[in-house]
């Protein structure tokens, strides 16, 4: 199974006007997750058809084409919408089993931070007493002492969180306890953390994981960066 | 493939006379100086494009003092295997209007109204199922007037509807209205920066 992708489109007011998901190999590879009535109607009219639209900007023609069912369909749509109407578009690649791209932001140790989901659910993660605990996934049962977060970096949809700290024990993953009222997801896990015993540097890539795979994925909104700064 | 083969059952003579035999008497006063025997038609056949074989042609019109009537040459494509806008599951012969921009001093003199029916007669003789265009600049307003008979795909129309709604909100409209058809979108909206170009089509 290939990687699913999602496209979000925002109007001039920053409002989400359409949210599409491409699911490779599915009988309906392009799904409408959300959108205004106008754009839902627009996308429904495309079902089953190759995409072929031209935009003329300053006398230059740009043609956006993609075969129905191809992963490039979202790119063609995004290109058309952004160039013809000036809407902001965001495509998110999703690895199987993971609900979101990396989460980033700056915050102080022991500070509260929250992640706002597309569904409006709030999730809170708290670093308590310099310890990050995993309460959920038995695979990641180690605890790690983190001395401090280093600066978040954002590159469009990709956020990088850097952990600096001294870890108590060897670990290949550091997990964050993640409690949230609506119980939409259970934990955030950090991967790509290469540390050994006593090594104090690592790169944490924080990801959200679906609690219930049947639910829609959770995404980090940009305001997570705003309040974390 | 030869041009004559591509153009069958029409032919190159008919293509040329579409533009060289315009009735000057049906044009406005400022275009009485159109010199039809100076009209130039040039064409080129391209094979194996994404739209099948494609004949591109250019037409230039001049006044009796050799002044051009158009900003740039009129450009048209005849494609023998292009996706239909009105029936997107199918491909067929399609005439594509690429460019037609009349110089300001010769606008509103009836040139488009005279040329378009002649072109469409020729396109039909060639076997085109549709005329398609991507309207830009003043064309976003002009070609959406009902007299030219263009329509838009639902995808395009709904996108326009969304942008129109947001445009009204940004202008502080107390009541947001929906367009019922293409010609309902106001001129101010269509000619602003709200939409770069408009994909239109007409079944022949």
GROMACS .gro file of C-alpha atoms in nm:
model
  433
    1UNK     CA    1   0.000   0.000   0.000
    2UNK     CA    2   0.138   0.338  -0.094
    3UNK     CA    3   0.158   0.646   0.115
    4UNK     CA    4  -0.162   0.840   0.155
    5UNK     CA    5  -0.154   1.215   0.108
    6UNK     CA    6  -0.377   1.496   0.208
    7UNK     CA    7  -0.443   1.835   0.061
    8UNK     CA    8  -0.578   2.130   0.253
    9UNK     CA    9  -0.677   2.453   0.089
   10UNK     CA   10  -0.733   2.786   0.263
   11UNK     CA   11  -0.904   3.101   0.140
   12UNK     CA   12  -0.798   3.461   0.189
   13UNK     CA   13  -0.940   3.459   0.542
   14UNK     CA   14  -0.730   3.160   0.640
   15UNK     CA   15  -1.036   2.938   0.650
   16UNK     CA   16  -1.013   2.578   0.542
   17UNK     CA   17  -1.224   2.553   0.229
   18UNK     CA   18  -1.144   2.200   0.127
   19UNK     CA   19  -0.963   1.903   0.276
   20UNK     CA   20  -0.897   1.607   0.051
   21UNK     CA   21  -0.732   1.275   0.109
   22UNK     CA   22  -0.571   1.057  -0.151
   23UNK     CA   23  -0.576   0.690  -0.061
   24UNK     CA   24  -0.377   0.482  -0.307
   25UNK     CA   25  -0.533   0.164  -0.426
   26UNK     CA   26  -0.875   0.248  -0.290
   27UNK     CA   27  -1.188   0.221  -0.501
   28UNK     CA   28  -1.240   0.591  -0.430
   29UNK     CA   29  -0.886   0.723  -0.417
   30UNK     CA   30  -0.986   1.085  -0.367
   31UNK     CA   31  -1.196   1.148  -0.059
   32UNK     CA   32  -1.347   1.470   0.064
   33UNK     CA   33  -1.277   1.505   0.434
   34UNK     CA   34  -1.423   1.852   0.467
   35UNK     CA   35  -1.499   2.162   0.268
   36UNK     CA   36  -1.740   2.432   0.179
   37UNK     CA   37  -2.044   2.323  -0.022
   38UNK     CA   38  -1.899   2.492  -0.330
   39UNK     CA   39  -1.569   2.311  -0.322
   40UNK     CA   40  -1.721   1.979  -0.225
   41UNK     CA   41  -1.943   2.011  -0.531
   42UNK     CA   42  -1.643   2.107  -0.740
   43UNK     CA   43  -1.442   1.803  -0.633
   44UNK     CA   44  -1.736   1.563  -0.668
   45UNK     CA   45  -1.763   1.667  -1.030
   46UNK     CA   46  -1.408   1.541  -1.086
   47UNK     CA   47  -1.464   1.186  -0.961
   48UNK     CA   48  -1.351   0.931  -1.214
   49UNK     CA   49  -1.200   1.184  -1.453
   50UNK     CA   50  -0.847   1.284  -1.533
   51UNK     CA   51  -0.764   1.638  -1.426
   52UNK     CA   52  -0.681   1.880  -1.703
   53UNK     CA   53  -0.701   2.253  -1.643
   54UNK     CA   54  -0.500   2.543  -1.780
   55UNK     CA   55  -0.430   2.869  -1.603
   56UNK     CA   56  -0.310   3.171  -1.794
   57UNK     CA   57  -0.105   3.414  -1.589
   58UNK     CA   58   0.048   3.715  -1.759
   59UNK     CA   59   0.002   3.549  -2.096
   60UNK     CA   60   0.187   3.236  -1.984
   61UNK     CA   61  -0.009   2.912  -1.992
   62UNK     CA   62   0.035   2.655  -1.719
   63UNK     CA   63  -0.141   2.328  -1.768
   64UNK     CA   64  -0.219   2.104  -1.472
   65UNK     CA   65  -0.281   1.744  -1.564
   66UNK     CA   66  -0.306   1.423  -1.369
   67UNK     CA   67  -0.462   1.085  -1.424
   68UNK     CA   68  -0.752   0.986  -1.202
   69UNK     CA   69  -0.624   0.770  -0.918
   70UNK     CA   70  -0.267   0.897  -0.940
   71UNK     CA   71  -0.094   1.053  -0.639
   72UNK     CA   72  -0.015   1.355  -0.856
   73UNK     CA   73  -0.384   1.440  -0.865
   74UNK     CA   74  -0.353   1.638  -0.544
   75UNK     CA   75  -0.054   1.826  -0.681
   76UNK     CA   76  -0.244   1.918  -0.994
   77UNK     CA   77  -0.540   2.041  -0.790
   78UNK     CA   78  -0.316   2.234  -0.554
   79UNK     CA   79  -0.130   2.395  -0.843
   80UNK     CA   80  -0.451   2.493  -1.017
   81UNK     CA   81  -0.614   2.638  -0.708
   82UNK     CA   82  -0.314   2.832  -0.592
   83UNK     CA   83  -0.225   2.977  -0.931
   84UNK     CA   84  -0.578   3.057  -1.049
   85UNK     CA   85  -0.736   3.177  -0.727
   86UNK     CA   86  -0.444   3.251  -0.497
   87UNK     CA   87  -0.560   3.003  -0.236
   88UNK     CA   88  -0.303   2.868   0.004
   89UNK     CA   89  -0.251   2.497  -0.029
   90UNK     CA   90  -0.078   2.242   0.186
   91UNK     CA   91  -0.002   1.885   0.098
   92UNK     CA   92   0.084   1.644   0.374
   93UNK     CA   93   0.250   1.313   0.316
   94UNK     CA   94   0.148   1.052   0.561
   95UNK     CA   95   0.344   0.743   0.642
   96UNK     CA   96   0.130   0.441   0.716
   97UNK     CA   97   0.041   0.430   1.081
   98UNK     CA   98   0.128   0.791   1.151
   99UNK     CA   99  -0.124   1.061   1.167
  100UNK     CA  100   0.073   1.375   1.112
  101UNK     CA  101   0.398   1.526   1.016
  102UNK     CA  102   0.648   1.632   1.271
  103UNK     CA  103   0.539   1.872   1.541
  104UNK     CA  104   0.751   2.159   1.638
  105UNK     CA  105   0.749   2.472   1.840
  106UNK     CA  106   0.955   2.639   2.107
  107UNK     CA  107   0.858   2.603   2.465
  108UNK     CA  108   1.015   2.588   2.803
  109UNK     CA  109   1.063   2.269   2.986
  110UNK     CA  110   0.776   2.207   3.219
  111UNK     CA  111   0.558   2.432   3.021
  112UNK     CA  112   0.227   2.325   2.895
  113UNK     CA  113   0.183   2.298   2.529
  114UNK     CA  114  -0.110   2.197   2.325
  115UNK     CA  115  -0.175   2.082   1.979
  116UNK     CA  116  -0.489   2.182   1.807
  117UNK     CA  117  -0.633   1.924   1.578
  118UNK     CA  118  -0.826   1.978   1.267
  119UNK     CA  119  -1.129   1.844   1.439
  120UNK     CA  120  -1.092   2.102   1.708
  121UNK     CA  121  -0.983   1.864   1.976
  122UNK     CA  122  -0.724   1.978   2.216
  123UNK     CA  123  -0.440   1.767   2.325
  124UNK     CA  124  -0.213   1.852   2.603
  125UNK     CA  125   0.128   1.727   2.663
  126UNK     CA  126   0.317   1.821   2.966
  127UNK     CA  127   0.670   1.775   3.057
  128UNK     CA  128   0.658   1.698   3.424
  129UNK     CA  129   0.956   1.735   3.646
  130UNK     CA  130   1.189   1.717   3.354
  131UNK     CA  131   1.068   1.373   3.277
  132UNK     CA  132   0.882   1.256   2.981
  133UNK     CA  133   0.684   0.950   3.045
  134UNK     CA  134   0.517   0.710   2.821
  135UNK     CA  135   0.201   0.585   2.973
  136UNK     CA  136   0.061   0.417   2.680
  137UNK     CA  137   0.277   0.210   2.464
  138UNK     CA  138   0.448  -0.074   2.634
  139UNK     CA  139   0.708  -0.084   2.367
  140UNK     CA  140   0.845   0.246   2.477
  141UNK     CA  141   0.866   0.211   2.847
  142UNK     CA  142   1.186   0.389   2.914
  143UNK     CA  143   1.190   0.722   3.076
  144UNK     CA  144   1.425   0.991   2.980
  145UNK     CA  145   1.535   1.302   3.154
  146UNK     CA  146   1.541   1.595   2.927
  147UNK     CA  147   1.726   1.905   3.026
  148UNK     CA  148   1.570   2.131   2.780
  149UNK     CA  149   1.417   2.178   2.447
  150UNK     CA  150   1.612   2.351   2.184
  151UNK     CA  151   1.463   2.570   1.921
  152UNK     CA  152   1.190   2.453   1.699
  153UNK     CA  153   1.236   2.502   1.334
  154UNK     CA  154   0.965   2.515   1.081
  155UNK     CA  155   0.996   2.458   0.712
  156UNK     CA  156   0.646   2.489   0.572
  157UNK     CA  157   0.470   2.178   0.700
  158UNK     CA  158   0.778   2.019   0.840
  159UNK     CA  159   0.867   2.097   1.194
  160UNK     CA  160   1.184   1.990   1.365
  161UNK     CA  161   1.209   1.949   1.735
  162UNK     CA  162   1.546   1.906   1.887
  163UNK     CA  163   1.589   1.745   2.220
  164UNK     CA  164   1.887   1.809   2.423
  165UNK     CA  165   1.931   1.621   2.736
  166UNK     CA  166   2.087   1.350   2.933
  167UNK     CA  167   1.909   1.026   2.912
  168UNK     CA  168   1.891   0.789   3.198
  169UNK     CA  169   1.902   0.480   2.996
  170UNK     CA  170   1.952   0.369   2.644
  171UNK     CA  171   1.654   0.432   2.442
  172UNK     CA  172   1.565   0.439   2.087
  173UNK     CA  173   1.251   0.633   2.130
  174UNK     CA  174   1.124   0.887   2.369
  175UNK     CA  175   0.753   0.909   2.414
  176UNK     CA  176   0.547   1.188   2.546
  177UNK     CA  177   0.252   1.138   2.759
  178UNK     CA  178  -0.037   1.284   2.586
  179UNK     CA  179  -0.365   1.327   2.755
  180UNK     CA  180  -0.650   1.503   2.601
  181UNK     CA  181  -1.012   1.536   2.684
  182UNK     CA  182  -1.170   1.384   2.381
  183UNK     CA  183  -0.942   1.086   2.379
  184UNK     CA  184  -0.872   1.110   2.014
  185UNK     CA  185  -0.519   0.995   2.040
  186UNK     CA  186  -0.309   0.818   2.287
  187UNK     CA  187   0.043   0.921   2.254
  188UNK     CA  188   0.302   1.108   2.069
  189UNK     CA  189   0.614   0.924   2.004
  190UNK     CA  190   0.952   1.045   1.910
  191UNK     CA  191   1.157   0.853   1.668
  192UNK     CA  192   1.487   0.896   1.501
  193UNK     CA  193   1.639   0.957   1.836
  194UNK     CA  194   1.976   0.800   1.835
  195UNK     CA  195   2.108   0.803   2.181
  196UNK     CA  196   2.303   0.572   2.387
  197UNK     CA  197   2.356   0.561   2.753
  198UNK     CA  198   2.487   0.894   2.865
  199UNK     CA  199   2.466   1.053   2.527
  200UNK     CA  200   2.298   1.383   2.560
  201UNK     CA  201   2.204   1.493   2.220
  202UNK     CA  202   1.943   1.372   1.987
  203UNK     CA  203   1.689   1.477   1.739
  204UNK     CA  204   1.335   1.409   1.832
  205UNK     CA  205   1.072   1.400   1.570
  206UNK     CA  206   0.741   1.413   1.738
  207UNK     CA  207   0.453   1.241   1.576
  208UNK     CA  208   0.095   1.193   1.661
  209UNK     CA  209  -0.054   0.854   1.637
  210UNK     CA  210  -0.412   0.772   1.582
  211UNK     CA  211  -0.577   0.614   1.878
  212UNK     CA  212  -0.837   0.467   1.657
  213UNK     CA  213  -0.714   0.404   1.304
  214UNK     CA  214  -1.066   0.445   1.178
  215UNK     CA  215  -1.072   0.804   1.290
  216UNK     CA  216  -0.946   1.082   1.072
  217UNK     CA  217  -0.585   1.167   1.126
  218UNK     CA  218  -0.490   1.444   1.357
  219UNK     CA  219  -0.286   1.731   1.230
  220UNK     CA  220  -0.089   1.993   1.402
  221UNK     CA  221  -0.219   2.338   1.331
  222UNK     CA  222   0.003   2.634   1.294
  223UNK     CA  223  -0.122   2.789   1.614
  224UNK     CA  224   0.066   2.520   1.795
  225UNK     CA  225   0.372   2.707   1.693
  226UNK     CA  226   0.228   3.038   1.793
  227UNK     CA  227   0.150   2.957   2.152
  228UNK     CA  228   0.460   2.751   2.196
  229UNK     CA  229   0.688   3.038   2.102
  230UNK     CA  230   0.045   1.345  -4.176
  231UNK     CA  231  -0.031   1.618  -4.427
  232UNK     CA  232  -0.234   1.924  -4.340
  233UNK     CA  233  -0.495   1.838  -4.597
  234UNK     CA  234  -0.545   1.495  -4.443
  235UNK     CA  235  -0.575   1.641  -4.097
  236UNK     CA  236  -0.831   1.901  -4.211
  237UNK     CA  237  -1.063   1.658  -4.389
  238UNK     CA  238  -1.352   1.682  -4.452
  239UNK     CA  239  -1.273   2.055  -4.448
  240UNK     CA  240  -0.968   2.195  -4.624
  241UNK     CA  241  -0.712   2.472  -4.605
  242UNK     CA  242  -0.894   2.692  -4.854
  243UNK     CA  243  -1.201   2.691  -4.631
  244UNK     CA  244  -0.985   2.767  -4.329
  245UNK     CA  245  -0.835   3.070  -4.503
  246UNK     CA  246  -1.163   3.203  -4.633
  247UNK     CA  247  -1.308   3.192  -4.282
  248UNK     CA  248  -1.094   3.496  -4.211
  249UNK     CA  249  -1.030   3.650  -4.551
  250UNK     CA  250  -1.395   3.675  -4.656
  251UNK     CA  251  -1.524   3.879  -4.367
  252UNK     CA  252  -1.809   4.112  -4.460
  253UNK     CA  253  -1.674   4.455  -4.382
  254UNK     CA  254  -2.017   4.608  -4.418
  255UNK     CA  255  -2.127   4.424  -4.104
  256UNK     CA  256  -1.857   4.584  -3.894
  257UNK     CA  257  -1.864   4.915  -3.711
  258UNK     CA  258  -1.747   5.243  -3.856
  259UNK     CA  259  -1.392   5.222  -3.724
  260UNK     CA  260  -1.338   4.887  -3.891
  261UNK     CA  261  -1.450   4.993  -4.234
  262UNK     CA  262  -1.080   5.039  -4.293
  263UNK     CA  263  -1.021   4.664  -4.253
  264UNK     CA  264  -0.836   4.541  -4.559
  265UNK     CA  265  -0.947   4.182  -4.610
  266UNK     CA  266  -0.701   4.106  -4.887
  267UNK     CA  267  -0.419   4.177  -4.640
  268UNK     CA  268  -0.545   3.916  -4.395
  269UNK     CA  269  -0.272   3.660  -4.337
  270UNK     CA  270  -0.329   3.301  -4.223
  271UNK     CA  271  -0.035   3.078  -4.131
  272UNK     CA  272  -0.057   2.725  -3.995
  273UNK     CA  273   0.160   2.444  -3.873
  274UNK     CA  274   0.078   2.081  -3.801
  275UNK     CA  275   0.220   1.911  -3.490
  276UNK     CA  276   0.186   1.538  -3.453
  277UNK     CA  277   0.166   1.327  -3.140
  278UNK     CA  278   0.086   1.594  -2.881
  279UNK     CA  279  -0.104   1.519  -2.556
  280UNK     CA  280  -0.414   1.631  -2.748
  281UNK     CA  281  -0.345   1.417  -3.052
  282UNK     CA  282  -0.238   1.581  -3.376
  283UNK     CA  283  -0.268   1.955  -3.356
  284UNK     CA  284  -0.292   2.223  -3.623
  285UNK     CA  285  -0.194   2.561  -3.487
  286UNK     CA  286  -0.277   2.863  -3.698
  287UNK     CA  287  -0.232   3.236  -3.672
  288UNK     CA  288  -0.436   3.511  -3.834
  289UNK     CA  289  -0.339   3.874  -3.871
  290UNK     CA  290  -0.578   4.150  -3.978
  291UNK     CA  291  -0.471   4.489  -4.108
  292UNK     CA  292  -0.625   4.821  -4.195
  293UNK     CA  293  -0.585   4.982  -4.533
  294UNK     CA  294  -0.280   5.162  -4.394
  295UNK     CA  295  -0.121   4.832  -4.288
  296UNK     CA  296  -0.195   4.895  -3.923
  297UNK     CA  297  -0.260   4.575  -3.727
  298UNK     CA  298  -0.608   4.534  -3.585
  299UNK     CA  299  -0.511   4.283  -3.316
  300UNK     CA  300  -0.267   4.318  -3.028
  301UNK     CA  301  -0.112   3.989  -3.139
  302UNK     CA  302  -0.211   3.746  -3.410
  303UNK     CA  303  -0.528   3.552  -3.348
  304UNK     CA  304  -0.425   3.199  -3.253
  305UNK     CA  305  -0.629   2.881  -3.277
  306UNK     CA  306  -0.553   2.512  -3.227
  307UNK     CA  307  -0.739   2.230  -3.392
  308UNK     CA  308  -0.678   1.914  -3.187
  309UNK     CA  309  -0.796   1.577  -3.308
  310UNK     CA  310  -0.793   1.395  -2.971
  311UNK     CA  311  -0.856   1.638  -2.686
  312UNK     CA  312  -1.056   1.569  -2.370
  313UNK     CA  313  -1.405   1.713  -2.396
  314UNK     CA  314  -1.505   1.959  -2.123
  315UNK     CA  315  -1.874   1.875  -2.159
  316UNK     CA  316  -1.813   1.499  -2.156
  317UNK     CA  317  -1.484   1.441  -1.979
  318UNK     CA  318  -1.490   1.066  -2.028
  319UNK     CA  319  -1.444   1.120  -2.399
  320UNK     CA  320  -1.191   1.268  -2.635
  321UNK     CA  321  -1.262   1.404  -2.978
  322UNK     CA  322  -1.185   1.678  -3.224
  323UNK     CA  323  -1.176   2.010  -3.043
  324UNK     CA  324  -1.113   2.364  -3.160
  325UNK     CA  325  -0.926   2.567  -2.901
  326UNK     CA  326  -0.932   2.946  -2.908
  327UNK     CA  327  -0.595   3.046  -2.771
  328UNK     CA  328  -0.583   3.419  -2.822
  329UNK     CA  329  -0.793   3.696  -2.970
  330UNK     CA  330  -0.716   4.043  -2.843
  331UNK     CA  331  -0.839   4.339  -3.043
  332UNK     CA  332  -0.649   4.664  -3.014
  333UNK     CA  333  -0.836   4.914  -2.802
  334UNK     CA  334  -0.927   5.152  -3.082
  335UNK     CA  335  -1.095   4.875  -3.278
  336UNK     CA  336  -1.290   4.717  -2.993
  337UNK     CA  337  -1.672   4.717  -2.985
  338UNK     CA  338  -1.690   4.730  -3.363
  339UNK     CA  339  -1.840   4.385  -3.406
  340UNK     CA  340  -1.528   4.195  -3.515
  341UNK     CA  341  -1.572   3.908  -3.265
  342UNK     CA  342  -1.942   3.881  -3.345
  343UNK     CA  343  -1.854   3.856  -3.712
  344UNK     CA  344  -1.563   3.614  -3.682
  345UNK     CA  345  -1.694   3.370  -3.424
  346UNK     CA  346  -1.990   3.230  -3.621
  347UNK     CA  347  -1.770   3.193  -3.928
  348UNK     CA  348  -1.510   3.009  -3.724
  349UNK     CA  349  -1.769   2.782  -3.569
  350UNK     CA  350  -1.907   2.693  -3.911
  351UNK     CA  351  -1.558   2.592  -4.014
  352UNK     CA  352  -1.497   2.401  -3.689
  353UNK     CA  353  -1.820   2.207  -3.745
  354UNK     CA  354  -1.726   2.125  -4.101
  355UNK     CA  355  -1.394   1.993  -3.974
  356UNK     CA  356  -1.584   1.779  -3.723
  357UNK     CA  357  -1.508   1.950  -3.392
  358UNK     CA  358  -1.737   1.853  -3.106
  359UNK     CA  359  -1.645   2.149  -2.890
  360UNK     CA  360  -1.481   2.487  -2.890
  361UNK     CA  361  -1.271   2.546  -2.578
  362UNK     CA  362  -1.093   2.853  -2.451
  363UNK     CA  363  -0.917   2.984  -2.141
  364UNK     CA  364  -1.044   3.338  -2.111
  365UNK     CA  365  -0.800   3.591  -1.976
  366UNK     CA  366  -0.782   3.967  -1.936
  367UNK     CA  367  -1.094   4.134  -2.075
  368UNK     CA  368  -1.204   3.797  -2.209
  369UNK     CA  369  -1.297   3.686  -1.858
  370UNK     CA  370  -1.586   3.931  -1.889
  371UNK     CA  371  -1.642   3.941  -2.265
  372UNK     CA  372  -1.661   3.568  -2.337
  373UNK     CA  373  -1.889   3.498  -2.044
  374UNK     CA  374  -2.165   3.710  -2.200
  375UNK     CA  375  -2.451   3.489  -2.303
  376UNK     CA  376  -2.436   3.599  -2.666
  377UNK     CA  377  -2.117   3.395  -2.717
  378UNK     CA  378  -2.275   3.078  -2.585
  379UNK     CA  379  -1.989   2.958  -2.365
  380UNK     CA  380  -2.042   2.754  -2.054
  381UNK     CA  381  -1.811   2.626  -1.783
  382UNK     CA  382  -1.762   2.287  -1.627
  383UNK     CA  383  -1.917   2.244  -1.286
  384UNK     CA  384  -1.567   2.227  -1.133
  385UNK     CA  385  -1.481   2.570  -1.269
  386UNK     CA  386  -1.819   2.720  -1.186
  387UNK     CA  387  -1.814   2.603  -0.824
  388UNK     CA  388  -1.461   2.733  -0.775
  389UNK     CA  389  -1.576   3.068  -0.911
  390UNK     CA  390  -1.873   3.056  -0.678
  391UNK     CA  391  -1.641   3.006  -0.379
  392UNK     CA  392  -1.419   3.294  -0.482
  393UNK     CA  393  -1.721   3.515  -0.552
  394UNK     CA  394  -1.856   3.445  -0.205
  395UNK     CA  395  -1.524   3.536  -0.044
  396UNK     CA  396  -1.492   3.845  -0.261
  397UNK     CA  397  -1.832   3.968  -0.147
  398UNK     CA  398  -1.735   3.907   0.215
  399UNK     CA  399  -1.411   4.097   0.172
  400UNK     CA  400  -1.607   4.392   0.037
  401UNK     CA  401  -1.834   4.383   0.339
  402UNK     CA  402  -2.147   4.282   0.153
  403UNK     CA  403  -2.436   4.251   0.392
  404UNK     CA  404  -2.599   3.985   0.177
  405UNK     CA  405  -2.398   3.721  -0.004
  406UNK     CA  406  -2.550   3.623  -0.336
  407UNK     CA  407  -2.483   3.320  -0.551
  408UNK     CA  408  -2.449   3.336  -0.925
  409UNK     CA  409  -2.700   3.123  -1.110
  410UNK     CA  410  -2.494   3.112  -1.424
  411UNK     CA  411  -2.171   3.244  -1.569
  412UNK     CA  412  -2.307   3.574  -1.686
  413UNK     CA  413  -2.427   3.657  -1.334
  414UNK     CA  414  -2.076   3.717  -1.208
  415UNK     CA  415  -2.024   4.093  -1.204
  416UNK     CA  416  -1.771   4.259  -1.429
  417UNK     CA  417  -1.585   4.407  -1.133
  418UNK     CA  418  -1.533   4.058  -0.991
  419UNK     CA  419  -1.431   3.888  -1.315
  420UNK     CA  420  -1.185   4.157  -1.419
  421UNK     CA  421  -1.019   4.189  -1.080
  422UNK     CA  422  -0.738   3.969  -0.952
  423UNK     CA  423  -0.983   3.714  -0.819
  424UNK     CA  424  -0.934   3.468  -1.101
  425UNK     CA  425  -0.643   3.453  -1.344
  426UNK     CA  426  -0.825   3.279  -1.625
  427UNK     CA  427  -1.152   3.105  -1.694
  428UNK     CA  428  -1.185   2.774  -1.870
  429UNK     CA  429  -1.489   2.783  -2.102
  430UNK     CA  430  -1.634   2.558  -2.366
  431UNK     CA  431  -1.914   2.540  -2.614
  432UNK     CA  432  -2.062   2.233  -2.775
  433UNK     CA  433  -2.092   2.256  -3.149
   0.00000   0.00000   0.00000
